[in-house]
PDB file of C-alpha atoms and ligand atoms in Angstrom:
ATOM      1  CA  UNK A   1      10.799  38.743   7.159  1.00 58.00           C
ATOM      2  CA  UNK A   2       8.549  35.817   6.298  1.00 73.00           C
ATOM      3  CA  UNK A   3       4.778  36.045   6.009  1.00 71.00           C
ATOM      4  CA  UNK A   4       4.204  33.732   8.990  1.00 71.00           C
ATOM      5  CA  UNK A   5       6.828  35.275  11.299  1.00 75.00           C
ATOM      6  CA  UNK A   6       5.394  35.902  14.784  1.00 71.00           C
ATOM      7  CA  UNK A   7       2.012  34.550  13.623  1.00 71.00           C
ATOM      8  CA  UNK A   8       2.333  31.543  15.928  1.00 69.00           C
ATOM      9  CA  UNK A   9       4.149  33.096  18.891  1.00 72.00           C
ATOM     10  CA  UNK A  10       0.956  33.367  20.972  1.00 72.00           C
ATOM     11  CA  UNK A  11      -1.263  30.417  21.813  1.00 76.00           C
ATOM     12  CA  UNK A  12      -3.262  29.791  18.677  1.00 76.00           C
ATOM     13  CA  UNK A  13      -6.104  27.385  18.138  1.00 82.00           C
ATOM     14  CA  UNK A  14      -6.551  25.047  15.206  1.00 80.00           C
ATOM     15  CA  UNK A  15     -10.053  23.723  14.660  1.00 87.00           C
ATOM     16  CA  UNK A  16     -10.310  20.423  12.810  1.00 87.00           C
ATOM     17  CA  UNK A  17     -12.435  17.352  12.577  1.00 89.00           C
ATOM     18  CA  UNK A  18     -10.866  14.505  14.650  1.00 90.00           C
ATOM     19  CA  UNK A  19     -11.513  12.037  11.869  1.00 91.00           C
ATOM     20  CA  UNK A  20      -9.632  14.236   9.375  1.00 92.00           C
ATOM     21  CA  UNK A  21      -6.674  14.508  11.756  1.00 92.00           C
ATOM     22  CA  UNK A  22      -6.594  10.744  12.378  1.00 93.00           C
ATOM     23  CA  UNK A  23      -6.870  10.004   8.661  1.00 94.00           C
ATOM     24  CA  UNK A  24      -4.094  12.505   7.948  1.00 94.00           C
ATOM     25  CA  UNK A  25      -1.869  10.706  10.475  1.00 94.00           C
ATOM     26  CA  UNK A  26      -2.764   7.287   9.081  1.00 94.00           C
ATOM     27  CA  UNK A  27      -2.199   8.175   5.432  1.00 95.00           C
ATOM     28  CA  UNK A  28       1.134   9.788   6.309  1.00 95.00           C
ATOM     29  CA  UNK A  29       2.478   6.657   8.011  1.00 94.00           C
ATOM     30  CA  UNK A  30       1.444   3.627   5.998  1.00 95.00           C
ATOM     31  CA  UNK A  31       3.768   0.883   7.190  1.00 95.00           C
ATOM     32  CA  UNK A  32       4.302  -1.678   4.488  1.00 94.00           C
ATOM     33  CA  UNK A  33       4.985  -5.354   5.101  1.00 94.00           C
ATOM     34  CA  UNK A  34       8.427  -6.069   3.624  1.00 86.00           C
ATOM     35  CA  UNK A  35       7.394  -8.650   1.093  1.00 87.00           C
ATOM     36  CA  UNK A  36       8.120  -9.295  -2.590  1.00 91.00           C
ATOM     37  CA  UNK A  37       7.300 -12.100  -4.987  1.00 94.00           C
ATOM     38  CA  UNK A  38       8.934 -11.802  -8.416  1.00 95.00           C
ATOM     39  CA  UNK A  39      10.325  -9.312 -10.962  1.00 95.00           C
ATOM     40  CA  UNK A  40       7.848  -6.590  -9.909  1.00 97.00           C
ATOM     41  CA  UNK A  41       9.486  -6.675  -6.472  1.00 96.00           C
ATOM     42  CA  UNK A  42      12.696  -5.345  -8.037  1.00 96.00           C
ATOM     43  CA  UNK A  43      10.780  -2.266  -9.236  1.00 96.00           C
ATOM     44  CA  UNK A  44       9.280  -1.948  -5.753  1.00 95.00           C
ATOM     45  CA  UNK A  45      12.801  -2.012  -4.266  1.00 94.00           C
ATOM     46  CA  UNK A  46      13.869   0.633  -6.800  1.00 95.00           C
ATOM     47  CA  UNK A  47      10.939   2.767  -5.622  1.00 95.00           C
ATOM     48  CA  UNK A  48      12.230   2.466  -2.054  1.00 93.00           C
ATOM     49  CA  UNK A  49      15.769   3.420  -3.018  1.00 93.00           C
ATOM     50  CA  UNK A  50      17.117   6.958  -2.915  1.00 93.00           C
ATOM     51  CA  UNK A  51      16.106   8.076  -6.425  1.00 95.00           C
ATOM     52  CA  UNK A  52      12.339   7.652  -5.860  1.00 94.00           C
ATOM     53  CA  UNK A  53      12.427   7.531  -2.046  1.00 93.00           C
ATOM     54  CA  UNK A  54       9.139   5.862  -1.039  1.00 91.00           C
ATOM     55  CA  UNK A  55       9.842   6.810   2.595  1.00 91.00           C
ATOM     56  CA  UNK A  56       9.121  10.503   1.960  1.00 93.00           C
ATOM     57  CA  UNK A  57       5.439   9.542   1.626  1.00 94.00           C
ATOM     58  CA  UNK A  58       5.557   7.849   5.030  1.00 92.00           C
ATOM     59  CA  UNK A  59       5.670   4.351   3.597  1.00 92.00           C
ATOM     60  CA  UNK A  60       8.113   2.527   5.846  1.00 91.00           C
ATOM     61  CA  UNK A  61       8.959  -1.177   5.393  1.00 91.00           C
ATOM     62  CA  UNK A  62       8.131  -3.334   8.412  1.00 91.00           C
ATOM     63  CA  UNK A  63       9.144  -6.954   8.648  1.00 92.00           C
ATOM     64  CA  UNK A  64       6.213  -8.273  10.601  1.00 94.00           C
ATOM     65  CA  UNK A  65       2.553  -8.336   9.543  1.00 95.00           C
ATOM     66  CA  UNK A  66       1.497  -7.552  13.118  1.00 95.00           C
ATOM     67  CA  UNK A  67       2.926  -4.041  12.863  1.00 94.00           C
ATOM     68  CA  UNK A  68       2.062  -3.367   9.225  1.00 96.00           C
ATOM     69  CA  UNK A  69      -0.797  -1.436   7.636  1.00 95.00           C
ATOM     70  CA  UNK A  70      -0.406  -2.539   4.035  1.00 96.00           C
ATOM     71  CA  UNK A  71       1.038  -5.126   1.663  1.00 96.00           C
ATOM     72  CA  UNK A  72       2.180  -4.505  -1.880  1.00 97.00           C
ATOM     73  CA  UNK A  73       1.631  -7.724  -3.819  1.00 97.00           C
ATOM     74  CA  UNK A  74       4.542  -7.300  -6.195  1.00 96.00           C
ATOM     75  CA  UNK A  75       4.837 -10.224  -8.549  1.00 94.00           C
ATOM     76  CA  UNK A  76       3.504 -13.573  -9.676  1.00 96.00           C
ATOM     77  CA  UNK A  77       1.196 -15.190  -7.152  1.00 97.00           C
ATOM     78  CA  UNK A  78       1.679 -18.936  -7.522  1.00 97.00           C
ATOM     79  CA  UNK A  79      -0.937 -21.191  -5.949  1.00 96.00           C
ATOM     80  CA  UNK A  80       1.716 -22.284  -3.447  1.00 96.00           C
ATOM     81  CA  UNK A  81       2.348 -18.685  -2.342  1.00 96.00           C
ATOM     82  CA  UNK A  82      -1.345 -17.764  -2.348  1.00 96.00           C
ATOM     83  CA  UNK A  83      -1.812 -19.700   0.908  1.00 96.00           C
ATOM     84  CA  UNK A  84       1.062 -17.763   2.538  1.00 96.00           C
ATOM     85  CA  UNK A  85      -0.249 -14.421   1.267  1.00 96.00           C
ATOM     86  CA  UNK A  86      -3.667 -15.117   2.737  1.00 97.00           C
ATOM     87  CA  UNK A  87      -2.101 -16.019   6.083  1.00 96.00           C
ATOM     88  CA  UNK A  88       0.026 -12.843   6.128  1.00 96.00           C
ATOM     89  CA  UNK A  89      -3.055 -10.776   5.234  1.00 96.00           C
ATOM     90  CA  UNK A  90      -4.988 -12.279   8.129  1.00 97.00           C
ATOM     91  CA  UNK A  91      -2.156 -11.448  10.551  1.00 97.00           C
ATOM     92  CA  UNK A  92      -2.260  -7.715   9.720  1.00 96.00           C
ATOM     93  CA  UNK A  93      -4.485  -5.762  12.129  1.00 95.00           C
ATOM     94  CA  UNK A  94      -7.417  -3.739  10.768  1.00 92.00           C
ATOM     95  CA  UNK A  95      -7.606  -1.340   9.032  1.00 92.00           C
ATOM     96  CA  UNK A  96      -5.335  -2.863   6.376  1.00 95.00           C
ATOM     97  CA  UNK A  97      -4.705  -2.095   2.727  1.00 97.00           C
ATOM     98  CA  UNK A  98      -3.557  -4.008  -0.336  1.00 97.00           C
ATOM     99  CA  UNK A  99      -1.847  -2.652  -3.431  1.00 97.00           C
ATOM    100  CA  UNK A 100      -1.761  -5.137  -6.291  1.00 97.00           C
ATOM    101  CA  UNK A 101       1.334  -4.291  -8.323  1.00 97.00           C
ATOM    102  CA  UNK A 102       1.704  -5.484 -11.911  1.00 97.00           C
ATOM    103  CA  UNK A 103      -0.181  -7.686 -14.346  1.00 97.00           C
ATOM    104  CA  UNK A 104       0.676 -10.949 -12.578  1.00 97.00           C
ATOM    105  CA  UNK A 105      -0.846  -9.853  -9.262  1.00 97.00           C
ATOM    106  CA  UNK A 106      -3.743  -8.108 -11.034  1.00 97.00           C
ATOM    107  CA  UNK A 107      -4.788 -10.942 -13.312  1.00 96.00           C
ATOM    108  CA  UNK A 108      -2.132 -13.634 -13.782  1.00 94.00           C
ATOM    109  CA  UNK A 109      -0.264 -11.523 -16.378  1.00 93.00           C
ATOM    110  CA  UNK A 110       1.728 -13.512 -18.941  1.00 94.00           C
ATOM    111  CA  UNK A 111       0.649 -16.690 -17.140  1.00 94.00           C
ATOM    112  CA  UNK A 112      -3.022 -15.987 -17.707  1.00 90.00           C
ATOM    113  CA  UNK A 113      -3.527 -18.637 -20.366  1.00 90.00           C
ATOM    114  CA  UNK A 114      -1.033 -21.430 -19.705  1.00 91.00           C
ATOM    115  CA  UNK A 115       0.146 -20.825 -16.148  1.00 91.00           C
ATOM    116  CA  UNK A 116      -1.652 -23.702 -14.435  1.00 95.00           C
ATOM    117  CA  UNK A 117       0.314 -22.934 -11.261  1.00 95.00           C
ATOM    118  CA  UNK A 118      -0.512 -19.185 -11.121  1.00 96.00           C
ATOM    119  CA  UNK A 119      -3.455 -17.512  -9.388  1.00 96.00           C
ATOM    120  CA  UNK A 120      -5.341 -15.384 -11.930  1.00 96.00           C
ATOM    121  CA  UNK A 121      -5.442 -12.295  -9.740  1.00 95.00           C
ATOM    122  CA  UNK A 122      -4.663 -11.864  -6.044  1.00 96.00           C
ATOM    123  CA  UNK A 123      -8.168 -10.411  -5.543  1.00 96.00           C
ATOM    124  CA  UNK A 124      -9.431 -13.988  -5.687  1.00 96.00           C
ATOM    125  CA  UNK A 125      -8.096 -14.525  -2.167  1.00 97.00           C
ATOM    126  CA  UNK A 126      -7.803 -11.057  -0.567  1.00 97.00           C
ATOM    127  CA  UNK A 127      -9.531  -7.693  -1.214  1.00 97.00           C
ATOM    128  CA  UNK A 128      -7.470  -5.225  -3.250  1.00 97.00           C
ATOM    129  CA  UNK A 129      -7.652  -1.453  -2.687  1.00 97.00           C
ATOM    130  CA  UNK A 130      -5.499  -0.231  -5.569  1.00 98.00           C
ATOM    131  CA  UNK A 131      -4.405  -1.931  -8.805  1.00 98.00           C
ATOM    132  CA  UNK A 132      -1.186  -0.741 -10.449  1.00 97.00           C
ATOM    133  CA  UNK A 133      -1.017  -1.860 -14.103  1.00 97.00           C
ATOM    134  CA  UNK A 134       2.148  -2.791 -16.018  1.00 96.00           C
ATOM    135  CA  UNK A 135       4.659  -5.588 -16.556  1.00 96.00           C
ATOM    136  CA  UNK A 136       6.469  -4.426 -14.554  1.00 95.00           C
ATOM    137  CA  UNK A 137       5.027  -1.059 -13.516  1.00 96.00           C
ATOM    138  CA  UNK A 138       7.665   1.653 -13.309  1.00 96.00           C
ATOM    139  CA  UNK A 139       8.385   3.210  -9.898  1.00 96.00           C
ATOM    140  CA  UNK A 140       6.376   6.289 -10.941  1.00 96.00           C
ATOM    141  CA  UNK A 141       3.322   4.058 -11.431  1.00 97.00           C
ATOM    142  CA  UNK A 142       3.750   2.516  -7.992  1.00 97.00           C
ATOM    143  CA  UNK A 143       4.079   6.000  -6.471  1.00 97.00           C
ATOM    144  CA  UNK A 144       0.831   6.945  -8.211  1.00 97.00           C
ATOM    145  CA  UNK A 145      -0.747   3.810  -6.703  1.00 97.00           C
ATOM    146  CA  UNK A 146       0.353   4.907  -3.234  1.00 96.00           C
ATOM    147  CA  UNK A 147      -1.099   8.386  -3.813  1.00 97.00           C
ATOM    148  CA  UNK A 148      -4.421   6.753  -4.782  1.00 97.00           C
ATOM    149  CA  UNK A 149      -4.320   4.687  -1.592  1.00 97.00           C
ATOM    150  CA  UNK A 150      -3.619   7.815   0.465  1.00 97.00           C
ATOM    151  CA  UNK A 151      -6.582   9.513  -1.197  1.00 97.00           C
ATOM    152  CA  UNK A 152      -8.756   6.569  -0.252  1.00 96.00           C
ATOM    153  CA  UNK A 153      -7.571   6.685   3.392  1.00 95.00           C
ATOM    154  CA  UNK A 154      -8.144  10.475   3.505  1.00 94.00           C
ATOM    155  CA  UNK A 155     -11.808  10.028   2.593  1.00 93.00           C
ATOM    156  CA  UNK A 156     -12.486   7.042   4.818  1.00 91.00           C
ATOM    157  CA  UNK A 157     -14.919   7.058   7.669  1.00 88.00           C
ATOM    158  CA  UNK A 158     -13.257   5.453  10.681  1.00 77.00           C
ATOM    159  CA  UNK A 159     -16.640   4.646  12.178  1.00 74.00           C
ATOM    160  CA  UNK A 160     -17.352   2.302   9.286  1.00 63.00           C
ATOM    161  CA  UNK A 161     -13.810   0.930   9.038  1.00 55.00           C
ATOM    162  CA  UNK A 162     -13.261  -0.017  12.700  1.00 54.00           C
TER     163      UNK A 162
HETATM  164  S1  SF4 B   1       3.869  -8.476 -14.045  1.00 75.69           S
HETATM  165 FE1  SF4 B   1       5.651  -8.842 -15.393  1.00 75.69          FE
HETATM  166  S2  SF4 B   1       7.365  -7.942 -14.244  1.00 75.69           S
HETATM  167 FE2  SF4 B   1       5.695  -8.233 -12.777  1.00 75.69          FE
HETATM  168  S3  SF4 B   1       6.066 -10.235 -11.843  1.00 75.69           S
HETATM  169 FE3  SF4 B   1       4.687 -10.532 -13.603  1.00 75.69          FE
HETATM  170  S4  SF4 B   1       6.070 -11.061 -15.309  1.00 75.69           S
HETATM  171 FE4  SF4 B   1       7.301 -10.121 -13.691  1.00 75.69          FE
END
């Protein structure tokens, strides 16, 4: 017989802060805009596949910014794409979150010095919540980035955010 058997058979009461409950729900269902840019996107896809299984953390791909909570900027942000990224960001309803994945998105990466066509960090056009280092970061690193984002959401005050 398990420890919790019959413990919940009668009407029990759970006391919790509403903000904690809402944050728990939000961090457990971060819907990600299905969007990739370059080689880092392949690692992001590997993270979504069965071996690493991003979905078990509640991160579900969504193919419209209007129903997404987050974007993972996974790859080289060319100046041409920067305009599109900014537009997609603006179409996501608040509260919204950005994970910058890999050296290119973080700082221009290998294109830092001579890549005249590359933005030297996506944070020059949109605010970034979590930076994941690497070229490319392994799926474990991206998972760690998601855990950091969930930690941030857990400690957020909705009164300030909304
Ligand atoms: S950080 Fe490296 S792996 Fe990622 S997009 Fe740039 S060059 Fe490719």
